C-alpha positions as a printed Julia matrix, in Angstrom:
216×3 Matrix{Float64}:
  -1.05    8.24   -4.0
   1.24    7.29   -1.3
   4.65    5.79   -2.05
   5.17    3.29    0.58
   8.36    2.9     2.59
  11.2     5.34    1.56
  14.61    6.75    3.22
  16.04    4.87    5.86
  12.58    2.34    5.47
  13.73    0.1     3.19
  10.86   -1.82    3.24
  11.41   -5.46    1.91
  14.46   -6.59    0.55
  14.99   -8.65   -2.75
  17.74  -10.17   -4.77
  18.48   -7.05   -6.97
  16.15   -4.26   -5.43
  14.28   -2.62   -1.97
  10.92   -2.15   -2.04
  10.89    1.56   -1.4
  12.16    1.85   -5.16
   9.77   -0.63   -6.97
   6.94    1.76   -4.93
   8.24    5.09   -5.96
   8.66    4.28   -9.24
   5.03    2.96   -9.93
   3.98    5.46   -7.95
   5.1     8.35  -10.14
   4.48    6.01  -13.21
   0.42    6.13  -12.04
   0.66    9.78  -11.06
   1.85   10.38  -14.96
  -0.94    8.59  -16.46
  -3.6    10.52  -13.87
  -1.71   14.28  -14.66
  -1.43   13.2   -18.46
  -4.99   12.13  -19.2
  -6.88   13.5   -16.49
  -6.31   17.38  -15.95
  -8.97   17.88  -13.53
  -7.69   15.76  -10.79
  -5.06   16.85   -8.98
  -2.9    14.61   -8.18
  -0.92   14.59   -4.23
   1.96   12.15   -3.44
   3.08   11.83   -0.3
   6.33   11.45   -1.87
   8.44   12.04   -4.77
  11.73   10.8    -3.66
  13.73    8.68   -1.4
  12.76    9.68    1.78
  10.72    8.83    5.1
   7.53   10.01    5.5
   5.48    8.78    8.71
   2.69    6.49    8.39
   0.78    9.5    10.56
   2.19   11.78    7.94
   1.16   10.05    4.81
  -2.62   10.09    6.1
  -1.97   13.91    7.37
  -0.96   14.86    3.24
  -4.21   12.86    2.16
  -6.59   14.5     4.83
  -4.99   18.02    4.51
  -5.4    17.96    0.76
  -9.21   16.52    1.14
  -8.57   14.08   -1.23
 -11.08   11.82   -2.5
  -9.01    8.74   -2.91
  -5.93    7.31   -1.09
  -3.96    4.96   -2.8
  -0.75    3.17   -0.9
   1.81    1.73   -3.21
   3.68   -1.27   -1.75
   5.63   -4.55   -2.74
   4.79   -7.9    -0.9
   7.73  -10.37    0.67
   7.33  -14.08    2.21
  10.05  -16.12    3.94
  12.63  -16.97    1.08
  12.0   -20.69    1.4
   8.61  -20.06   -0.11
   7.88  -19.69   -3.78
   4.8   -17.29   -4.23
   3.8   -14.21   -6.46
   0.8   -12.18   -7.99
  -0.72   -9.39   -6.89
  -3.19   -7.99   -3.54
  -5.49   -5.02   -2.91
  -6.09   -4.21    0.53
  -9.25   -2.36    2.43
  -9.24   -1.89    5.89
 -10.55   -4.15    8.18
 -10.59   -7.42   10.27
  -7.76   -9.6     8.65
  -9.23  -12.93    9.46
  -6.94  -14.93    7.85
  -3.32  -14.97    9.27
  -1.77  -14.21    6.24
  -3.75  -11.28    6.29
  -2.84  -10.34    9.88
   1.0   -10.79    8.62
   0.77   -8.47    6.07
  -0.43   -5.61    7.9
   1.75   -6.54   10.96
   4.87   -6.09    8.32
   3.91   -2.96    7.24
   2.58   -1.45    9.9
   5.97   -2.33   11.59
   7.66    0.77   10.08
   6.01    3.04   12.98
   8.49    1.29   15.18
  10.93    3.55   13.47
   9.38    7.01   14.78
  10.37    8.88   17.66
   7.14    8.63   20.3
   5.01    6.12   18.37
   3.47    5.34   21.65
   2.01    8.47   22.04
   1.31    9.51   18.26
  -0.62    6.08   17.69
  -2.11    5.69   21.25
  -0.25    2.77   22.59
  -0.64    0.7    19.05
   1.34   -2.02   19.29
   1.95   -3.12   15.56
   3.45   -7.02   16.84
   0.76   -7.5    19.13
  -2.62   -9.27   17.64
  -4.65   -7.59   20.32
  -4.06   -3.91   19.3
  -5.63   -5.13   15.32
  -9.14   -5.93   17.65
 -10.03   -2.03   17.59
 -10.61   -2.31   13.56
 -13.56   -4.13   13.78
 -14.83   -1.25   15.09
 -13.94    1.34   12.33
 -16.34   -0.2     9.02
 -16.15    3.62    8.34
 -18.95    4.9     5.82
 -16.18    4.61    3.43
 -15.74    1.07    3.45
 -17.69    0.41    0.71
 -16.35    2.38   -1.95
 -12.91    1.15   -0.39
 -14.08   -2.21   -1.48
 -15.01   -0.96   -5.02
 -12.14    0.67   -5.38
  -9.8    -2.13   -4.42
 -12.0    -4.54   -6.35
 -11.34   -3.02   -9.5
  -8.04   -1.85   -9.17
  -7.51   -5.86   -8.68
  -9.38   -6.68  -11.87
  -7.6    -4.65  -14.06
  -4.02   -4.31  -12.98
  -3.94   -8.81  -13.44
  -5.63   -7.9   -17.09
  -3.41   -5.37  -18.3
   0.15   -6.56  -16.93
  -1.26  -10.14  -16.48
  -0.25  -10.75  -12.93
  -1.54  -13.7   -11.22
  -4.5   -12.8    -9.01
  -4.53  -13.31   -5.53
  -7.77  -11.02   -4.33
  -9.1    -8.24   -2.44
  -8.44   -9.04    1.28
  -9.09   -6.59    4.3
  -6.74   -5.52    7.24
  -5.55   -3.42    9.71
  -3.47   -0.9     8.15
  -2.71    1.97   10.43
  -2.08    4.35    7.23
  -5.34    3.61    5.84
  -7.46    3.7     9.55
  -5.94    7.62    9.43
  -7.41    8.57    6.54
 -10.45   10.24    6.08
 -11.46    8.57    2.67
 -12.1     5.77    0.38
  -8.6     3.84    0.78
  -6.73    1.37   -0.56
  -3.21   -0.38    0.07
  -2.17   -2.29   -2.97
   0.79   -5.35   -3.05
   2.31   -5.12   -6.27
   3.68   -8.61   -6.51
   6.26  -10.36   -4.54
  10.08   -9.15   -4.09
  11.14  -12.57   -3.17
   9.94  -14.18   -6.33
  13.0   -13.61   -9.04
  10.86  -13.01  -11.78
   7.99  -10.85  -10.22
  10.79   -8.56   -8.52
  12.74   -8.56  -11.82
   9.14   -7.41  -13.63
   8.42   -5.34  -10.8
  11.75   -3.39  -11.72
  11.6    -3.75  -15.69
  10.51   -0.2   -17.77
   7.98   -2.33  -18.98
   6.73   -3.98  -15.48
   6.3    -0.27  -13.84
   4.76    1.02  -16.94
   2.19   -2.03  -17.18
   1.26   -1.42  -13.3
   0.81    2.05  -13.42
  -1.07    1.83  -16.47
  -3.94   -0.79  -14.68
  -4.25    1.57  -12.04
  -4.81    4.25  -13.57
  -7.33    2.19  -15.97
  -8.99    1.09  -12.98
């Protein structure tokens, strides 16, 4: 379970909260559901507190643990002059829609906070659309399982937490590219929507989102 952002990387900023904290709260609550109900499943967290973990480091943790699934938890945002809310789940792939590319660029942009990121990610530039063409060739054997996982999460969380269903999408997320198991990235909702931000920071909201992911 990967809680996106952390430490000096706050992620998206809302009116009353920061993305990194929403992500961590939901990721830990989801992990607790698994630990309490599925004793045979070992939960590995990429972070359990407010620390910065590089994207590749997150994938390395999952790969070293030989994880069966990798689930990354994030919160979406859009420019404040627009009003939008809802849950989206992403798998690795080509983002043929501009909106998908925008989300991937924003989440991948964190690598510029890492030292020597050009070497680590072999010249990948998170701001250049050309860099994303390579994802066309990375349709791995895990793709089918990843899409199934994403669809189950999308359906379950929208139903359990009564969220607007913004669908399952594919985009070029570096953290998914680097993992060697079925994986998906959840955008819990929009921190830029006042109502959604309040829900994602409430005890009830955190519990409902976590339970929806667990049940999927």
